[in-house]
Short mmCIF file of C-alpha atoms in Angstrom, two decimals:
data_model
loop_
_atom_site.label_atom_id
_atom_site.label_comp_id
_atom_site.label_asym_id
_atom_site.label_seq_id
_atom_site.Cartn_x
_atom_site.Cartn_y
_atom_site.Cartn_z
CA MET K 1 -15.06 65.58 -0.01
CA PRO K 2 -18.84 65.99 0.22
CA MET K 3 -19.98 69.58 0.02
CA VAL K 4 -22.06 71.13 2.76
CA THR K 5 -25.16 72.72 1.33
CA GLU K 6 -27.39 75.15 3.11
CA SER K 7 -29.67 77.99 2.15
CA ALA K 8 -27.84 81.12 1.08
CA GLN K 9 -29.89 83.04 3.61
CA THR K 10 -28.78 80.84 6.47
CA LYS K 11 -25.02 80.93 5.95
CA LEU K 12 -23.35 82.32 9.03
CA THR K 13 -20.50 84.78 8.85
CA GLU K 14 -17.36 84.56 10.94
CA THR K 15 -17.45 88.21 11.94
CA PRO K 16 -16.81 88.38 15.70
CA LEU K 17 -19.45 90.00 17.84
CA GLU K 18 -18.84 93.37 19.32
CA PRO K 19 -19.01 93.12 23.11
CA ILE K 20 -22.22 94.50 24.54
CA GLY K 21 -20.43 95.60 27.66
CA PRO K 22 -20.78 94.45 31.24
CA LEU K 23 -24.26 94.55 32.69
CA ASP K 24 -24.81 96.75 35.67
CA THR K 25 -25.46 94.74 38.85
CA LYS K 26 -28.70 96.60 39.51
CA VAL K 27 -29.83 95.91 35.95
CA VAL K 28 -29.09 92.19 36.34
CA GLN K 29 -31.11 92.06 39.54
CA CYS K 30 -34.06 93.65 37.75
CA LEU K 31 -33.95 91.30 34.76
CA PRO K 32 -36.79 88.78 34.59
CA LYS K 33 -35.97 85.10 34.69
CA MET K 34 -35.12 83.81 31.22
CA THR K 35 -37.92 81.43 30.30
CA GLU K 36 -39.61 80.24 27.15
CA GLY K 37 -41.59 83.07 25.64
CA CYS K 38 -39.21 85.84 26.75
CA HIS K 39 -38.28 88.42 24.12
CA VAL K 40 -34.73 89.68 23.71
CA PRO K 41 -32.66 91.21 20.89
CA VAL K 42 -30.23 88.63 19.46
CA PHE K 43 -27.32 89.31 17.13
CA MET K 44 -28.30 87.89 13.72
CA ASP K 45 -25.28 87.07 11.62
CA ILE K 46 -26.87 87.50 8.20
CA GLN K 47 -28.20 90.93 9.21
CA GLN K 48 -25.09 91.91 11.18
CA THR K 49 -27.25 93.58 13.79
CA PHE K 50 -29.44 92.80 16.79
CA VAL K 51 -32.90 91.56 15.83
CA PRO K 52 -35.94 91.11 18.12
CA ALA K 53 -36.29 87.43 18.96
CA GLU K 54 -38.39 85.09 21.07
CA ILE K 55 -36.98 82.30 23.22
CA VAL K 56 -38.70 79.09 22.13
CA SER K 57 -36.76 76.48 24.12
CA ILE K 58 -33.89 76.23 26.63
CA ARG K 59 -31.41 73.40 27.16
CA GLU K 60 -28.15 72.64 28.94
CA ASN K 61 -25.23 71.51 26.79
CA ASN K 62 -22.06 70.56 28.70
CA GLY K 63 -23.01 72.93 31.49
CA VAL K 64 -23.71 75.83 29.13
CA SER K 65 -27.23 77.19 28.72
CA GLU K 66 -28.38 77.34 25.10
CA PHE K 67 -31.49 79.08 23.86
CA TYR K 68 -33.49 78.18 20.75
CA ILE K 69 -34.72 81.49 19.40
CA HIS K 70 -37.09 82.60 16.69
CA TYR K 71 -36.27 85.88 14.96
CA VAL K 72 -39.49 87.91 14.89
CA ASN K 73 -40.82 88.56 11.36
CA PHE K 74 -38.29 86.14 9.84
CA ASN K 75 -39.01 82.70 8.45
CA ARG K 76 -38.70 79.87 10.95
CA ARG K 77 -36.02 78.20 8.85
CA LEU K 78 -33.62 80.79 10.34
CA ASP K 79 -34.38 79.73 13.93
CA GLU K 80 -31.27 78.52 15.77
CA TRP K 81 -29.60 77.68 19.07
CA VAL K 82 -27.58 80.55 20.55
CA THR K 83 -25.75 81.25 23.77
CA VAL K 84 -26.25 84.21 26.07
CA ASP K 85 -23.25 86.09 24.64
CA LYS K 86 -25.28 86.84 21.48
CA MET K 87 -28.12 88.43 23.46
CA ASN K 88 -28.63 92.01 24.54
CA LEU K 89 -29.88 91.16 28.02
CA LYS K 90 -30.42 94.82 28.88
CA GLU K 91 -33.57 94.66 26.74
CA LEU K 92 -34.80 91.27 27.96
CA ALA K 93 -38.61 91.29 28.30
CA PRO K 94 -40.82 88.70 30.04
CA PRO K 95 -43.39 86.69 28.08
CA SER K 96 -46.37 88.80 27.16
CA THR K 97 -49.89 87.73 27.99
CA THR K 98 -50.71 87.62 24.27
CA THR K 99 -47.87 85.24 23.42
CA SER K 100 -50.00 82.13 23.45
CA SER K 101 -52.70 83.64 21.29
CA SER K 102 -50.26 85.14 18.84
CA SER K 103 -48.20 81.97 18.51
CA THR K 104 -50.97 80.27 16.61
CA ASN K 105 -50.72 83.02 14.03
CA ASN K 106 -46.95 82.86 14.03
CA ILE K 107 -46.74 81.36 10.57
CA SER K 108 -48.71 84.07 8.87
CA GLN K 109 -46.52 86.67 10.58
CA GLU K 110 -43.40 84.99 9.21
CA MET K 111 -44.66 84.92 5.65
CA PRO K 112 -43.41 87.68 3.34
CA ILE K 113 -46.24 90.11 2.73
CA THR K 114 -47.51 89.67 -0.79
CA PRO K 115 -49.81 92.21 -2.41
CA GLN K 116 -53.40 91.12 -2.84
CA PRO K 117 -54.63 90.92 -6.45
CA ARG K 118 -56.43 94.05 -7.55
CA THR K 119 -59.96 93.90 -8.85
CA VAL K 120 -60.79 96.13 -11.80
CA PRO K 121 -64.41 97.23 -11.27
CA PRO K 122 -66.42 98.68 -14.13
CA PRO K 123 -65.86 102.43 -14.21
CA THR K 124 -68.80 104.74 -13.60
CA THR K 125 -67.76 107.02 -16.44
CA THR K 126 -67.63 106.09 -20.10
CA THR K 127 -64.19 105.17 -21.36
CA THR K 128 -62.92 105.48 -24.88
CA ALA K 129 -62.14 102.06 -26.36
CA SER K 130 -59.64 101.54 -29.08
CA THR K 131 -61.10 99.83 -32.15
CA SER K 132 -57.69 98.43 -33.06
CA SER K 133 -55.92 95.58 -31.37
CA GLU K 134 -52.91 97.81 -30.88
CA THR K 135 -52.63 101.04 -28.92
CA PRO K 136 -51.34 104.09 -30.75
CA SER K 137 -47.87 103.49 -29.32
CA GLY K 138 -47.78 100.05 -30.92
CA ASN K 139 -46.32 98.50 -27.76
CA THR K 140 -49.53 97.08 -26.27
CA THR K 141 -51.62 94.17 -27.50
CA THR K 142 -55.30 93.97 -26.57
CA PHE K 143 -57.27 90.74 -26.35
CA PHE K 144 -61.06 91.05 -26.03
CA LEU K 145 -62.74 88.70 -23.58
CA SER K 146 -66.06 87.21 -24.64
CA ASP K 147 -67.18 86.68 -21.03
CA ASP K 148 -70.26 88.50 -19.78
CA ALA K 149 -68.98 91.67 -18.09
CA ASP K 150 -71.26 91.46 -15.05
CA ALA K 151 -70.51 87.78 -14.45
CA LEU K 152 -66.76 88.31 -14.88
CA ASN K 153 -66.78 91.31 -12.55
CA SER K 154 -68.54 89.17 -9.96
CA ASP K 155 -65.88 86.46 -10.35
CA LEU K 156 -63.09 89.03 -10.00
CA SER K 157 -64.65 90.53 -6.88
CA ARG K 158 -65.08 87.10 -5.36
CA ALA K 159 -61.47 86.16 -6.18
CA ALA K 160 -60.24 89.32 -4.46
CA THR K 161 -62.11 88.46 -1.26
CA LEU K 162 -60.92 84.84 -1.03
CA PRO K 163 -58.62 84.00 1.90
CA SER K 164 -54.93 84.27 1.18
CA MET K 165 -53.53 81.13 -0.42
CA THR K 166 -50.73 81.11 2.16
CA ASN K 167 -52.75 81.78 5.32
CA PRO K 168 -53.29 78.93 7.74
CA LEU K 169 -56.76 77.77 8.59
CA PRO K 170 -58.38 79.72 11.43
CA ALA K 171 -57.45 78.40 14.84
CA THR K 172 -60.26 77.08 16.98
CA SER K 173 -60.60 77.27 20.72
CA THR K 174 -60.00 73.55 21.10
CA THR K 175 -57.57 71.57 19.02
CA THR K 176 -57.81 67.84 18.58
CA VAL K 177 -55.05 65.74 17.11
CA PRO K 178 -56.46 63.29 14.55
CA THR K 179 -55.63 59.68 15.25
CA LYS K 180 -55.52 58.76 11.60
CA THR K 181 -55.56 60.95 8.55
CA ARG K 182 -53.94 61.26 5.20
CA GLY K 183 -50.19 60.95 5.01
CA ASN K 184 -48.95 63.88 2.97
CA GLY K 185 -51.84 66.28 2.84
CA ASN K 186 -51.56 70.02 2.71
CA ASN K 187 -52.64 70.65 6.30
CA HIS K 188 -51.08 73.78 7.71
CA HIS K 189 -48.89 73.44 10.78
CA SER K 190 -51.09 74.41 13.69
CA GLY K 191 -48.35 75.75 15.95
CA VAL K 192 -50.01 74.12 18.97
CA HIS K 193 -47.27 71.66 19.91
CA SER K 194 -44.19 73.61 21.00
CA VAL K 195 -41.91 70.63 20.41
CA THR K 196 -42.41 70.94 16.66
CA LYS K 197 -41.11 74.51 16.74
CA VAL K 198 -37.57 73.30 17.48
CA LYS K 199 -35.41 71.75 14.79
CA ASN K 200 -34.54 68.28 16.04
CA ILE K 201 -32.14 67.09 13.33
CA ASN K 202 -28.83 68.93 13.13
CA LEU K 203 -27.51 67.70 9.77
CA ILE K 204 -28.32 65.04 7.18
CA HIS K 205 -26.14 63.31 4.61
CA LEU K 206 -27.94 62.46 1.38
CA GLY K 207 -25.94 61.17 -1.57
CA ARG K 208 -23.18 63.67 -2.36
CA TYR K 209 -24.39 66.36 0.02
CA PHE K 210 -24.48 67.32 3.65
CA ILE K 211 -27.65 69.40 4.13
CA LYS K 212 -28.71 71.47 7.12
CA PRO K 213 -32.45 70.98 7.80
CA TRP K 214 -34.78 73.94 8.09
CA TYR K 215 -37.58 72.61 10.30
CA PHE K 216 -38.71 69.89 12.69
CA SER K 217 -39.45 66.39 11.37
CA PRO K 218 -40.71 63.50 13.52
CA TYR K 219 -37.78 61.14 13.07
CA PRO K 220 -37.37 58.59 15.92
CA GLU K 221 -36.08 60.25 19.07
CA GLU K 222 -32.80 58.32 19.10
CA PHE K 223 -31.82 60.05 15.83
CA THR K 224 -32.18 63.54 17.29
CA THR K 225 -28.92 63.19 19.23
CA CYS K 226 -26.89 62.11 16.18
CA PRO K 227 -24.50 64.76 14.83
CA VAL K 228 -25.43 63.60 11.32
CA VAL K 229 -28.31 61.44 10.12
CA TYR K 230 -27.21 59.40 7.08
CA ILE K 231 -29.93 58.71 4.51
CA CYS K 232 -29.76 56.25 1.63
CA GLU K 233 -30.52 58.32 -1.44
CA PHE K 234 -32.27 55.45 -3.22
CA CYS K 235 -34.62 53.94 -0.59
CA LEU K 236 -34.40 56.90 1.87
CA LYS K 237 -33.74 54.65 4.87
CA TYR K 238 -32.12 56.67 7.68
CA CYS K 239 -29.06 55.50 9.64
CA LYS K 240 -27.30 56.75 12.77
CA ASP K 241 -23.77 56.79 11.37
CA VAL K 242 -21.79 56.24 8.19
CA ASP K 243 -20.90 52.65 9.12
CA ALA K 244 -24.58 51.77 9.44
CA LEU K 245 -25.18 53.35 6.03
CA LYS K 246 -22.36 51.28 4.50
CA ARG K 247 -23.83 48.10 5.94
CA HIS K 248 -27.22 49.07 4.58
CA ARG K 249 -25.83 49.72 1.11
CA THR K 250 -24.40 46.18 0.96
CA LYS K 251 -27.99 44.92 1.28
CA CYS K 252 -29.89 47.63 -0.61
CA THR K 253 -29.75 46.87 -4.32
CA LEU K 254 -31.73 49.91 -5.47
CA ILE K 255 -30.10 52.48 -7.73
CA HIS K 256 -33.35 54.37 -8.33
CA PRO K 257 -36.60 55.01 -6.45
CA PRO K 258 -39.02 52.07 -6.42
CA GLY K 259 -41.95 52.26 -8.80
CA ASN K 260 -42.27 52.89 -12.52
CA GLU K 261 -40.09 55.26 -14.52
CA ILE K 262 -42.67 57.22 -16.51
CA TYR K 263 -40.48 59.99 -17.94
CA ARG K 264 -36.90 60.25 -19.14
CA HIS K 265 -35.37 63.07 -21.14
CA GLY K 266 -31.63 63.51 -21.11
CA SER K 267 -30.46 62.91 -17.56
CA THR K 268 -33.83 63.78 -16.01
CA SER K 269 -36.36 61.12 -14.97
CA PHE K 270 -39.64 60.86 -13.10
CA PHE K 271 -40.64 57.79 -11.10
CA GLU K 272 -44.29 57.17 -10.14
CA ILE K 273 -44.74 55.59 -6.71
CA ASP K 274 -47.97 54.34 -5.19
CA GLY K 275 -48.25 55.31 -1.52
CA ARG K 276 -50.11 52.07 -0.80
CA LYS K 277 -47.72 49.70 -2.59
CA ASN K 278 -44.50 51.39 -1.41
CA LYS K 279 -45.40 52.40 2.14
CA SER K 280 -41.84 52.35 3.54
CA TYR K 281 -40.46 54.61 0.81
CA ALA K 282 -43.48 56.93 1.01
CA HIS K 283 -43.09 57.27 4.80
CA ASN K 284 -39.37 57.99 4.47
CA MET K 285 -40.09 60.54 1.73
CA CYS K 286 -42.55 62.35 3.99
CA LEU K 287 -40.04 62.46 6.87
CA LEU K 288 -37.33 63.85 4.58
CA ALA K 289 -39.68 66.43 3.07
CA LYS K 290 -40.84 67.64 6.48
CA LEU K 291 -37.27 68.78 7.22
CA PHE K 292 -37.73 71.51 4.59
CA LEU K 293 -41.50 72.17 4.67
CA ASP K 294 -42.90 74.09 7.61
CA HIS K 295 -46.48 74.37 6.40
CA LYS K 296 -47.20 70.64 6.22
CA THR K 297 -48.58 68.33 8.86
CA LEU K 298 -47.24 64.81 8.48
CA TYR K 299 -49.19 61.66 9.19
CA TYR K 300 -48.55 58.12 8.11
CA ASP K 301 -51.53 57.09 5.99
CA THR K 302 -49.97 57.46 2.55
CA ASP K 303 -52.42 55.14 0.79
CA PRO K 304 -54.49 57.92 -0.90
CA PHE K 305 -51.43 59.47 -2.58
CA MET K 306 -49.25 59.01 -5.63
CA PHE K 307 -45.67 60.27 -5.40
CA TYR K 308 -43.69 61.55 -8.37
CA ILE K 309 -39.95 61.52 -7.70
CA LEU K 310 -37.73 63.72 -9.87
CA THR K 311 -34.19 62.39 -10.34
CA GLU K 312 -30.93 63.12 -12.11
CA PHE K 313 -29.16 60.16 -13.71
CA ASP K 314 -25.44 59.43 -13.81
CA ALA K 315 -23.17 56.36 -13.66
CA GLN K 316 -23.95 55.81 -9.95
CA GLY K 317 -27.73 55.79 -10.37
CA PHE K 318 -30.78 58.05 -10.18
CA HIS K 319 -30.25 60.77 -7.57
CA ILE K 320 -33.33 62.33 -5.99
CA VAL K 321 -33.80 66.02 -6.82
CA GLY K 322 -37.30 66.61 -5.48
CA TYR K 323 -40.83 65.29 -5.60
CA PHE K 324 -44.49 66.14 -5.64
CA SER K 325 -47.48 64.17 -4.46
CA LYS K 326 -51.09 64.19 -5.55
CA ASP K 327 -54.37 62.60 -4.51
CA LYS K 328 -55.36 59.47 -6.37
CA GLU K 329 -58.88 60.83 -6.40
CA SER K 330 -59.79 64.44 -5.64
CA SER K 331 -63.27 65.91 -5.61
CA GLU K 332 -61.78 69.42 -5.74
CA ASP K 333 -59.57 68.92 -8.82
CA TYR K 334 -56.29 68.94 -6.88
CA ASN K 335 -53.42 67.92 -9.14
CA LEU K 336 -50.70 68.54 -6.56
CA SER K 337 -50.72 68.09 -2.82
CA CYS K 338 -47.12 68.71 -1.77
CA ILE K 339 -44.00 69.77 -3.65
CA LEU K 340 -40.35 70.04 -2.67
CA THR K 341 -37.05 70.69 -4.40
CA LEU K 342 -34.17 69.65 -2.17
CA PRO K 343 -31.87 72.57 -1.21
CA PRO K 344 -28.84 71.48 -3.32
CA TYR K 345 -31.00 71.61 -6.45
CA GLN K 346 -32.95 74.79 -5.81
CA LYS K 347 -32.81 77.82 -8.12
CA LYS K 348 -32.22 75.56 -11.12
CA GLY K 349 -35.77 75.53 -12.50
CA TYR K 350 -36.80 72.17 -11.03
CA GLY K 351 -39.75 73.63 -9.11
CA HIS K 352 -41.30 75.07 -12.29
CA PHE K 353 -40.51 71.81 -14.06
CA MET K 354 -42.46 69.76 -11.50
CA ILE K 355 -45.39 72.19 -11.58
CA GLU K 356 -45.51 71.96 -15.38
CA PHE K 357 -45.32 68.16 -15.11
CA SER K 358 -48.35 68.09 -12.76
CA TYR K 359 -50.39 70.13 -15.26
CA THR K 360 -49.20 67.90 -18.11
CA LEU K 361 -50.65 64.91 -16.25
CA SER K 362 -53.89 66.86 -15.75
CA ARG K 363 -54.17 67.52 -19.49
CA LEU K 364 -53.66 63.82 -20.23
CA GLU K 365 -56.41 63.05 -17.74
CA GLY K 366 -58.67 65.58 -19.44
CA LYS K 367 -58.99 67.55 -16.20
CA ILE K 368 -58.53 71.11 -15.00
CA GLY K 369 -56.12 71.11 -12.06
CA THR K 370 -55.15 73.26 -9.10
CA PRO K 371 -52.71 72.83 -6.21
CA GLU K 372 -54.04 72.05 -2.76
CA LYS K 373 -54.28 75.15 -0.56
CA PRO K 374 -52.82 76.79 1.41
CA LEU K 375 -49.51 77.13 -0.39
CA SER K 376 -46.21 77.91 1.25
CA ASP K 377 -44.72 81.37 0.63
CA LEU K 378 -42.19 79.97 -1.85
CA GLY K 379 -44.84 77.73 -3.39
CA LEU K 380 -47.16 80.64 -4.06
CA LEU K 381 -44.39 82.59 -5.80
CA SER K 382 -43.56 79.58 -7.99
CA TYR K 383 -47.18 79.00 -8.94
CA ARG K 384 -47.84 82.64 -9.73
CA ARG K 385 -44.83 82.63 -12.01
CA TYR K 386 -45.93 79.43 -13.73
CA TRP K 387 -49.56 80.56 -14.15
CA SER K 388 -48.47 83.89 -15.62
CA GLU K 389 -46.01 82.25 -17.97
CA ALA K 390 -48.51 79.63 -19.17
CA ILE K 391 -51.21 82.25 -19.83
CA LEU K 392 -48.90 84.65 -21.65
CA GLN K 393 -47.49 81.86 -23.81
CA THR K 394 -51.04 80.86 -24.72
CA LEU K 395 -51.83 84.45 -25.70
CA LEU K 396 -48.67 84.65 -27.79
CA LYS K 397 -49.98 81.74 -29.86
CA HIS K 398 -53.38 83.44 -30.23
CA LYS K 399 -52.92 85.16 -33.60
CA PRO K 400 -55.31 87.22 -35.78
CA LYS K 401 -56.93 85.42 -38.66
CA ASP K 402 -55.56 85.93 -42.16
CA GLY K 403 -56.37 89.36 -43.50
CA GLU K 404 -57.50 90.67 -40.10
CA THR K 405 -55.76 92.96 -37.63
CA ASP K 406 -57.86 92.35 -34.54
CA TYR K 407 -57.19 89.35 -32.34
CA PRO K 408 -60.17 86.97 -32.05
CA SER K 409 -61.91 87.15 -28.71
CA LEU K 410 -61.51 84.42 -26.13
CA SER K 411 -62.89 83.69 -22.71
CA ILE K 412 -61.49 82.91 -19.27
CA ASN K 413 -62.80 79.37 -19.71
CA ASP K 414 -60.82 79.09 -22.97
CA LEU K 415 -57.63 80.02 -21.14
CA SER K 416 -58.48 77.54 -18.39
CA GLU K 417 -59.07 74.65 -20.81
CA ILE K 418 -55.95 75.34 -22.90
CA THR K 419 -53.62 75.61 -19.92
CA ALA K 420 -55.45 73.08 -17.64
CA ILE K 421 -55.32 75.77 -14.93
CA LYS K 422 -58.43 76.20 -12.81
CA LYS K 423 -60.52 79.31 -13.56
CA GLU K 424 -59.93 80.83 -10.12
CA ASP K 425 -56.16 80.52 -10.60
CA VAL K 426 -56.37 82.08 -14.07
CA LEU K 427 -58.20 85.07 -12.61
CA ALA K 428 -55.67 85.34 -9.78
CA ALA K 429 -52.80 85.35 -12.29
CA LEU K 430 -54.46 88.00 -14.49
CA GLN K 431 -55.03 90.21 -11.46
CA ASN K 432 -51.48 89.67 -10.24
CA LEU K 433 -50.17 90.68 -13.68
CA ASN K 434 -52.54 93.69 -13.61
CA ILE K 435 -53.44 93.24 -17.29
CA ILE K 436 -57.23 92.92 -17.12
CA ARG K 437 -59.10 96.13 -18.00
CA TYR K 438 -62.71 97.29 -18.32
CA GLN K 439 -63.31 98.95 -21.65
CA GLN K 440 -66.61 100.07 -23.23
CA GLY K 441 -68.82 97.59 -21.42
CA SER K 442 -66.53 94.58 -21.63
CA TYR K 443 -63.25 93.29 -20.25
CA VAL K 444 -60.00 93.12 -22.20
CA LEU K 445 -56.47 91.90 -21.57
CA SER K 446 -53.98 94.67 -22.22
CA ILE K 447 -50.42 93.40 -22.46
CA THR K 448 -47.30 95.46 -23.14
CA LYS K 449 -44.40 94.19 -25.22
CA ASP K 450 -42.10 94.48 -22.20
CA LEU K 451 -44.37 92.17 -20.23
CA PHE K 452 -44.40 89.64 -23.04
CA ASP K 453 -40.63 89.80 -23.27
CA SER K 454 -40.17 89.34 -19.52
CA TYR K 455 -42.14 86.07 -19.67
CA GLN K 456 -40.54 84.68 -22.79
CA ASP K 457 -39.63 81.03 -22.37
CA LYS K 458 -36.14 81.22 -20.86
CA ARG K 459 -36.36 78.11 -18.72
CA ARG K 460 -33.76 75.44 -19.30
CA LEU K 461 -36.15 72.64 -18.35
CA ARG K 462 -39.37 71.93 -20.20
CA VAL K 463 -41.56 68.84 -20.16
CA GLU K 464 -41.15 66.93 -23.42
CA THR K 465 -44.43 65.07 -23.86
CA LYS K 466 -42.79 62.63 -26.29
CA SER K 467 -40.62 61.41 -23.41
CA LEU K 468 -43.62 60.77 -21.15
CA PHE K 469 -44.94 57.21 -21.03
CA TRP K 470 -47.97 57.37 -18.79
CA THR K 471 -51.60 56.32 -19.01
CA PRO K 472 -54.21 57.91 -16.74
CA LYS K 473 -55.65 55.47 -14.24
CA ILE K 474 -59.40 55.17 -14.50
CA PRO K 475 -60.93 55.02 -11.00
CA THR K 476 -63.22 52.08 -10.54
CA LYS K 477 -66.22 52.16 -8.24
CA PRO K 478 -66.57 49.19 -5.89
CA SER K 479 -69.35 46.87 -6.90
CA ASN K 480 -72.37 46.56 -4.65
CA GLN K 481 -72.75 42.88 -3.88
CA PHE K 482 -76.22 43.49 -2.44
CA GLN K 483 -77.55 45.24 -5.52
CA THR K 484 -80.67 43.64 -6.97
CA LYS K 485 -81.91 43.82 -10.48
#
């Protein structure tokens, strides 16, 4: 029997609600009409208490009014349809005049608050520097940075004042919907169209799993009324019922994603797919991904993108685990545009694995890479972890020369070139780790043994470069037929 998979945070309990008690007739008469935008406490199962919520949409289902609510200060993946018996109508409040203006900032309000990196300015008083690479306690290793102190301090100050990597772009007074743009770019959801706030797909069946979607995805309208949308796990075609899927499988001969298999190690494989050559698969991949990514805006021009599909192999074929996409050509050194690990495979290290794979491709291209911004809340946490791990592993390999006790100096650019991580991201990781210090006119990296130990390589999945068969594509400039000699 297929297992039903959903986020651990979204599992509902079966604890019955305690009755709120009958509403006084006078209170009922004073209650405002329940409309979209009203605020009311709603019993949240995972919190086992009433939580402030906003009514996003209202519908009639078999004569019963249902309300799609958003729990204030919670991620939108927890939004759900509820009936009036879960509401504390005594505290029902009408829509506020600031609702429309605040809704555009709704995403940033839902994001977990992450501390901003701290800048370490040069102290005004003279500090005593240790001449040894080790502190007297012997538990801290010091790496001297060869960067100019003033220039590095300027870079750190600038990095601290950059916009948050998870914040949406500022809303403008007028919003225009582009008629044609890139298919899987990292555009933040604008929050303008209320229809996209409501999950429209109830449940999907993909391979061995039933999965409950988190967000809206623009599947054809006739699929929004299906109890379950059945998706072929190899070509990602969507069907209205299981019989339609069975008929499709008699015609679909694929047992793996289309495209070239460029990596295989054990039961793990990567397939490279050109968004221009495999338009149907790329479109279906974007629709599937949008069910679990709230911060993306989906359009259908997938030509500028390459898709890298991560799969697990068994006797039945190559089962999709997740994917990332990247620009074929990027003037801003983007090596990743969108990334997703499907819910059944999350918390198994696949996200870090795909991030490492994107940087491995960057190294083979001889480029320094960075993900397209803004990142989702979960994406930012994954990248910070990867950046910190990659930098600390590089420092672990940075040993003193024979007969010397001090570690040779290195620069931020050295760390960037070794790891293929962009300089701004290296600085952000160092500030997030809080290991960069100002000492006697220069900057140093001061790392405790406990910090090193906490970032020791404990991941089960690592990219084995010997298992990668991939050649960077050299972009060719179109010839000018009117050029004269």
